[in-house]
PDB file of C-alpha atoms in Angstrom:
ATOM      1  CA  UNK V 269       0.164  -0.150  -0.022  1.00  0.00           C
ATOM      2  CA  UNK V 270       1.339   3.446  -1.030  1.00  0.00           C
ATOM      3  CA  UNK V 271       1.969   6.273   1.234  1.00  0.00           C
ATOM      4  CA  UNK V 272      -0.165   9.751   1.297  1.00  0.00           C
ATOM      5  CA  UNK V 273       0.466  13.105   2.183  1.00  0.00           C
ATOM      6  CA  UNK V 274      -0.835  12.212   5.658  1.00  0.00           C
ATOM      7  CA  UNK V 275       1.381   9.389   5.904  1.00  0.00           C
ATOM      8  CA  UNK V 276       4.017  10.060   8.883  1.00  0.00           C
ATOM      9  CA  UNK V 277       6.657   9.305   6.677  1.00  0.00           C
ATOM     10  CA  UNK V 278       5.979  12.347   4.418  1.00  0.00           C
ATOM     11  CA  UNK V 279       7.848  15.392   4.795  1.00  0.00           C
ATOM     12  CA  UNK V 280       5.370  17.674   6.255  1.00  0.00           C
ATOM     13  CA  UNK V 281       4.082  20.787   3.828  1.00  0.00           C
ATOM     14  CA  UNK V 282       4.419  23.254   6.690  1.00  0.00           C
ATOM     15  CA  UNK V 283       8.365  22.334   6.604  1.00  0.00           C
ATOM     16  CA  UNK V 284       8.943  22.150   3.404  1.00  0.00           C
ATOM     17  CA  UNK V 285       6.921  25.834   2.953  1.00  0.00           C
ATOM     18  CA  UNK V 286       8.980  27.325   4.694  1.00  0.00           C
ATOM     19  CA  UNK V 287      11.847  26.446   2.458  1.00  0.00           C
ATOM     20  CA  UNK V 288      10.445  26.688  -0.641  1.00  0.00           C
ATOM     21  CA  UNK V 289       9.627  30.516   0.340  1.00  0.00           C
ATOM     22  CA  UNK V 290      13.114  31.062   0.953  1.00  0.00           C
ATOM     23  CA  UNK V 291      14.991  29.200  -1.885  1.00  0.00           C
ATOM     24  CA  UNK V 292      12.599  30.911  -4.489  1.00  0.00           C
ATOM     25  CA  UNK V 293      13.033  34.183  -3.071  1.00  0.00           C
ATOM     26  CA  UNK V 294      17.026  33.669  -2.026  1.00  0.00           C
ATOM     27  CA  UNK V 295      17.844  32.392  -5.465  1.00  0.00           C
ATOM     28  CA  UNK V 296      15.179  34.224  -7.997  1.00  0.00           C
ATOM     29  CA  UNK V 297      13.755  31.482  -9.777  1.00  0.00           C
ATOM     30  CA  UNK V 298      10.782  31.999 -10.243  1.00  0.00           C
ATOM     31  CA  UNK V 299      11.176  35.464 -11.694  1.00  0.00           C
ATOM     32  CA  UNK V 300      13.592  34.298 -14.752  1.00  0.00           C
ATOM     33  CA  UNK V 301      11.493  33.754 -17.678  1.00  0.00           C
ATOM     34  CA  UNK V 302      12.251  30.632 -18.166  1.00  0.00           C
ATOM     35  CA  UNK V 303      10.721  26.984 -17.065  1.00  0.00           C
ATOM     36  CA  UNK V 304      13.181  25.349 -14.374  1.00  0.00           C
ATOM     37  CA  UNK V 305      13.622  21.802 -13.085  1.00  0.00           C
ATOM     38  CA  UNK V 306      12.578  20.387  -9.544  1.00  0.00           C
ATOM     39  CA  UNK V 307      14.152  16.699  -9.294  1.00  0.00           C
ATOM     40  CA  UNK V 308      13.827  15.171  -5.743  1.00  0.00           C
ATOM     41  CA  UNK V 309      15.363  11.342  -5.936  1.00  0.00           C
ATOM     42  CA  UNK V 310      13.435  10.403  -3.026  1.00  0.00           C
ATOM     43  CA  UNK V 311      10.080  11.701  -4.002  1.00  0.00           C
ATOM     44  CA  UNK V 312       8.086   9.212  -1.356  1.00  0.00           C
ATOM     45  CA  UNK V 313       4.535  10.225  -2.097  1.00  0.00           C
ATOM     46  CA  UNK V 314       5.501  13.745  -3.535  1.00  0.00           C
ATOM     47  CA  UNK V 315       5.075  16.035  -0.637  1.00  0.00           C
ATOM     48  CA  UNK V 316       7.768  18.109  -1.842  1.00  0.00           C
ATOM     49  CA  UNK V 317       6.454  19.080  -4.993  1.00  0.00           C
ATOM     50  CA  UNK V 318       3.044  19.864  -3.648  1.00  0.00           C
ATOM     51  CA  UNK V 319       4.499  21.948  -1.305  1.00  0.00           C
ATOM     52  CA  UNK V 320       6.576  24.040  -3.867  1.00  0.00           C
ATOM     53  CA  UNK V 321       3.419  24.057  -5.973  1.00  0.00           C
ATOM     54  CA  UNK V 322       1.447  25.635  -2.775  1.00  0.00           C
ATOM     55  CA  UNK V 323       4.289  28.097  -2.591  1.00  0.00           C
ATOM     56  CA  UNK V 324       4.614  29.228  -6.185  1.00  0.00           C
ATOM     57  CA  UNK V 325       1.660  31.000  -8.054  1.00  0.00           C
ATOM     58  CA  UNK V 326       3.782  30.043 -11.141  1.00  0.00           C
ATOM     59  CA  UNK V 327       3.781  26.380 -10.823  1.00  0.00           C
ATOM     60  CA  UNK V 328       3.798  26.007 -14.776  1.00  0.00           C
ATOM     61  CA  UNK V 329       7.723  27.545 -14.574  1.00  0.00           C
ATOM     62  CA  UNK V 330       8.454  24.361 -12.825  1.00  0.00           C
ATOM     63  CA  UNK V 331       9.126  20.764 -14.437  1.00  0.00           C
ATOM     64  CA  UNK V 332       8.931  17.975 -11.870  1.00  0.00           C
ATOM     65  CA  UNK V 333      11.095  14.822 -12.167  1.00  0.00           C
ATOM     66  CA  UNK V 334      11.370  12.169  -9.411  1.00  0.00           C
ATOM     67  CA  UNK V 335      13.038   8.911  -8.299  1.00  0.00           C
ATOM     68  CA  UNK V 336      11.480   6.810  -5.802  1.00  0.00           C
ATOM     69  CA  UNK V 337      12.652   3.166  -5.018  1.00  0.00           C
ATOM     70  CA  UNK V 338       9.040   2.174  -4.037  1.00  0.00           C
ATOM     71  CA  UNK V 339       6.664   1.107  -7.077  1.00  0.00           C
ATOM     72  CA  UNK V 340       3.433   2.025  -5.230  1.00  0.00           C
ATOM     73  CA  UNK V 341       4.009   5.507  -5.199  1.00  0.00           C
ATOM     74  CA  UNK V 342       4.459   5.919  -8.948  1.00  0.00           C
ATOM     75  CA  UNK V 343       0.607   6.457  -9.341  1.00  0.00           C
ATOM     76  CA  UNK V 344       0.741   9.753  -7.543  1.00  0.00           C
ATOM     77  CA  UNK V 345       4.220  10.802  -8.728  1.00  0.00           C
ATOM     78  CA  UNK V 346       2.868  10.411 -12.463  1.00  0.00           C
ATOM     79  CA  UNK V 347       0.022  12.696 -11.647  1.00  0.00           C
ATOM     80  CA  UNK V 348       2.421  15.050  -9.719  1.00  0.00           C
ATOM     81  CA  UNK V 349       5.238  15.562 -12.498  1.00  0.00           C
ATOM     82  CA  UNK V 350       4.038  13.100 -15.542  1.00  0.00           C
ATOM     83  CA  UNK V 351       4.681   9.690 -15.820  1.00  0.00           C
ATOM     84  CA  UNK V 352       7.783  10.425 -18.530  1.00  0.00           C
ATOM     85  CA  UNK V 353       9.294  12.300 -15.651  1.00  0.00           C
ATOM     86  CA  UNK V 354       9.404   9.522 -13.144  1.00  0.00           C
ATOM     87  CA  UNK V 355      11.458   6.638 -12.469  1.00  0.00           C
ATOM     88  CA  UNK V 356      10.899   3.675  -9.780  1.00  0.00           C
ATOM     89  CA  UNK V 357      14.643   2.832  -9.129  1.00  0.00           C
ATOM     90  CA  UNK V 358      17.488   3.596  -6.306  1.00  0.00           C
ATOM     91  CA  UNK V 359      18.329   6.838  -7.068  1.00  0.00           C
ATOM     92  CA  UNK V 360      21.995   6.396  -5.644  1.00  0.00           C
ATOM     93  CA  UNK V 361      22.648   3.801  -7.968  1.00  0.00           C
ATOM     94  CA  UNK V 362      21.413   5.211 -11.127  1.00  0.00           C
ATOM     95  CA  UNK V 363      22.210   8.303 -13.822  1.00  0.00           C
ATOM     96  CA  UNK V 364      20.174  11.283 -14.377  1.00  0.00           C
ATOM     97  CA  UNK V 365      21.477  14.860 -15.873  1.00  0.00           C
ATOM     98  CA  UNK V 366      22.062  18.297 -14.062  1.00  0.00           C
ATOM     99  CA  UNK V 367      18.944  20.050 -12.641  1.00  0.00           C
ATOM    100  CA  UNK V 368      18.324  23.707 -11.718  1.00  0.00           C
ATOM    101  CA  UNK V 369      17.091  22.221  -8.283  1.00  0.00           C
ATOM    102  CA  UNK V 370      17.407  19.070  -6.403  1.00  0.00           C
ATOM    103  CA  UNK V 371      15.283  19.312  -3.155  1.00  0.00           C
ATOM    104  CA  UNK V 372      15.037  15.980  -1.420  1.00  0.00           C
ATOM    105  CA  UNK V 373      14.662  14.317   2.308  1.00  0.00           C
ATOM    106  CA  UNK V 374      16.741  11.395   1.882  1.00  0.00           C
ATOM    107  CA  UNK V 375      16.183   8.427   4.208  1.00  0.00           C
ATOM    108  CA  UNK V 376      18.325   8.832   7.482  1.00  0.00           C
ATOM    109  CA  UNK V 377      20.548   5.729   7.456  1.00  0.00           C
ATOM    110  CA  UNK V 378      21.811   6.773   3.686  1.00  0.00           C
ATOM    111  CA  UNK V 379      21.373  10.421   3.845  1.00  0.00           C
ATOM    112  CA  UNK V 380      25.333  11.185   3.499  1.00  0.00           C
ATOM    113  CA  UNK V 381      25.385   9.018   0.488  1.00  0.00           C
ATOM    114  CA  UNK V 382      22.615  11.017  -1.064  1.00  0.00           C
ATOM    115  CA  UNK V 383      24.894  14.356  -0.020  1.00  0.00           C
ATOM    116  CA  UNK V 384      27.503  13.416  -1.686  1.00  0.00           C
ATOM    117  CA  UNK V 385      26.174  12.020  -5.114  1.00  0.00           C
ATOM    118  CA  UNK V 386      23.589  14.779  -5.504  1.00  0.00           C
ATOM    119  CA  UNK V 387      24.777  17.662  -4.404  1.00  0.00           C
ATOM    120  CA  UNK V 388      26.470  18.762  -7.326  1.00  0.00           C
ATOM    121  CA  UNK V 389      24.249  17.892  -9.903  1.00  0.00           C
ATOM    122  CA  UNK V 390      22.000  20.833  -9.616  1.00  0.00           C
ATOM    123  CA  UNK V 391      22.624  24.830  -9.857  1.00  0.00           C
ATOM    124  CA  UNK V 392      20.990  24.442  -6.105  1.00  0.00           C
ATOM    125  CA  UNK V 393      20.470  21.194  -4.161  1.00  0.00           C
ATOM    126  CA  UNK V 394      18.622  21.287  -0.925  1.00  0.00           C
ATOM    127  CA  UNK V 395      18.418  18.372   1.979  1.00  0.00           C
ATOM    128  CA  UNK V 396      16.317  17.568   4.736  1.00  0.00           C
ATOM    129  CA  UNK V 397      18.906  16.013   7.288  1.00  0.00           C
ATOM    130  CA  UNK V 398      18.654  14.989  10.751  1.00  0.00           C
ATOM    131  CA  UNK V 399      20.981  17.423  13.112  1.00  0.00           C
ATOM    132  CA  UNK V 400      22.391  14.004  14.447  1.00  0.00           C
ATOM    133  CA  UNK V 401      23.805  13.615  11.083  1.00  0.00           C
ATOM    134  CA  UNK V 402      26.156  16.802  11.683  1.00  0.00           C
ATOM    135  CA  UNK V 403      27.135  16.331  15.267  1.00  0.00           C
ATOM    136  CA  UNK V 404      27.435  12.427  15.808  1.00  0.00           C
ATOM    137  CA  UNK V 405      27.017  10.278  12.484  1.00  0.00           C
ATOM    138  CA  UNK V 406      30.732   9.622  11.415  1.00  0.00           C
ATOM    139  CA  UNK V 407      30.171   9.543   7.999  1.00  0.00           C
ATOM    140  CA  UNK V 408      28.158  12.645   8.251  1.00  0.00           C
ATOM    141  CA  UNK V 409      30.670  14.791  10.242  1.00  0.00           C
ATOM    142  CA  UNK V 410      33.503  13.640   7.236  1.00  0.00           C
ATOM    143  CA  UNK V 411      31.395  14.877   4.904  1.00  0.00           C
ATOM    144  CA  UNK V 412      30.690  18.214   6.168  1.00  0.00           C
ATOM    145  CA  UNK V 413      34.223  18.625   7.256  1.00  0.00           C
ATOM    146  CA  UNK V 414      35.189  18.536   3.744  1.00  0.00           C
ATOM    147  CA  UNK V 415      31.791  19.989   1.850  1.00  0.00           C
ATOM    148  CA  UNK V 416      30.508  23.251   2.982  1.00  0.00           C
ATOM    149  CA  UNK V 417      27.117  24.128   2.771  1.00  0.00           C
ATOM    150  CA  UNK V 418      26.122  27.770   1.136  1.00  0.00           C
ATOM    151  CA  UNK V 419      23.105  28.043   4.195  1.00  0.00           C
ATOM    152  CA  UNK V 420      21.543  25.654   6.347  1.00  0.00           C
ATOM    153  CA  UNK V 421      17.830  26.474   7.446  1.00  0.00           C
ATOM    154  CA  UNK V 422      16.156  25.812  10.584  1.00  0.00           C
ATOM    155  CA  UNK V 423      13.001  26.503  11.428  1.00  0.00           C
ATOM    156  CA  UNK V 424      11.620  28.894  14.076  1.00  0.00           C
ATOM    157  CA  UNK V 425       8.671  27.190  15.035  1.00  0.00           C
ATOM    158  CA  UNK V 426       8.018  23.793  16.679  1.00  0.00           C
ATOM    159  CA  UNK V 427       6.451  21.733  13.675  1.00  0.00           C
ATOM    160  CA  UNK V 428       5.477  17.827  14.579  1.00  0.00           C
ATOM    161  CA  UNK V 429       7.571  15.701  11.950  1.00  0.00           C
ATOM    162  CA  UNK V 430       7.322  12.050  11.189  1.00  0.00           C
ATOM    163  CA  UNK V 431       5.901  11.294  14.638  1.00  0.00           C
ATOM    164  CA  UNK V 432       4.919  12.391  18.267  1.00  0.00           C
ATOM    165  CA  UNK V 433       8.256  11.865  19.475  1.00  0.00           C
ATOM    166  CA  UNK V 434      10.277  13.903  16.476  1.00  0.00           C
ATOM    167  CA  UNK V 435      10.184  17.429  15.794  1.00  0.00           C
ATOM    168  CA  UNK V 436      11.026  19.380  12.929  1.00  0.00           C
ATOM    169  CA  UNK V 437      13.495  20.978  15.172  1.00  0.00           C
ATOM    170  CA  UNK V 438      15.660  17.894  15.102  1.00  0.00           C
ATOM    171  CA  UNK V 439      16.254  18.298  11.391  1.00  0.00           C
ATOM    172  CA  UNK V 440      17.863  21.265   9.059  1.00  0.00           C
ATOM    173  CA  UNK V 441      17.473  22.039   5.216  1.00  0.00           C
ATOM    174  CA  UNK V 442      21.020  22.058   4.212  1.00  0.00           C
ATOM    175  CA  UNK V 443      21.832  24.173   0.978  1.00  0.00           C
ATOM    176  CA  UNK V 444      24.520  23.609  -1.599  1.00  0.00           C
ATOM    177  CA  UNK V 445      25.198  26.242  -4.095  1.00  0.00           C
ATOM    178  CA  UNK V 446      28.636  25.668  -5.409  1.00  0.00           C
ATOM    179  CA  UNK V 447      29.315  29.097  -4.757  1.00  0.00           C
ATOM    180  CA  UNK V 448      29.636  29.539  -1.028  1.00  0.00           C
ATOM    181  CA  UNK V 449      32.804  28.985   0.723  1.00  0.00           C
ATOM    182  CA  UNK V 450      30.996  29.765   3.869  1.00  0.00           C
ATOM    183  CA  UNK V 451      27.457  28.859   5.772  1.00  0.00           C
ATOM    184  CA  UNK V 452      24.664  31.332   6.430  1.00  0.00           C
ATOM    185  CA  UNK V 453      22.623  30.174   9.284  1.00  0.00           C
ATOM    186  CA  UNK V 454      18.929  31.081   8.339  1.00  0.00           C
ATOM    187  CA  UNK V 455      15.921  31.189  10.675  1.00  0.00           C
ATOM    188  CA  UNK V 456      12.794  30.088   8.865  1.00  0.00           C
TER     189      UNK V 456
END
C-alpha cells in the first residue's frame, strides 16, 4: 500500500513550505523567464512537489522530476510530475542529468550517500537532514568537514514531524549552491 500526504513518513508541508519560500526568493527562480527543473531523488509520496506548488503562484514554470524506490508511489508521482518524468529506482544507483534544483528528504541511514551523489548535480541542492548527521554520525561529520554548505536553514516554530516523538527542530535543511565558501545560518 502506498503512502499518502498524511503518512507519517511524508515531509510535512509546513516544514517544506518555509524552505521553498526562502529558496525561491533567495535564488530568484520564479522571476526568470524560463521553466526550471526540480528533481527529488527520494520523492516518496510527492509532498515536496505539492509544497512547492502551494508556495509558487507560477507552478507552470516548474518541471518536476522524481525517483522513488517504492513502486506503489508511481501513480501519485506520475500525476504530479507526468509519467515520463518519474523513475522507479534506487537513485543512488542511477544516472540522471543535472537539474536547476534538487530538493529531497533522504532516508536518515543513507543521508550522507545522497549528499555526496547529488550536491553538485544541480544549480542549488537542498537536503533535509537530521541534526545528528551533523554531530554524531561519523560519515556525516566527515562529509561536512570537507563540504561546506551555502546555508543551513532552521525552522523557528515547533512543527510535529514524522512521529509524535520527533519535531522538525531535530532536522535542518542543508543548501549547496557551488558558489559559497562559508555557511549562512537562516531561521525560517
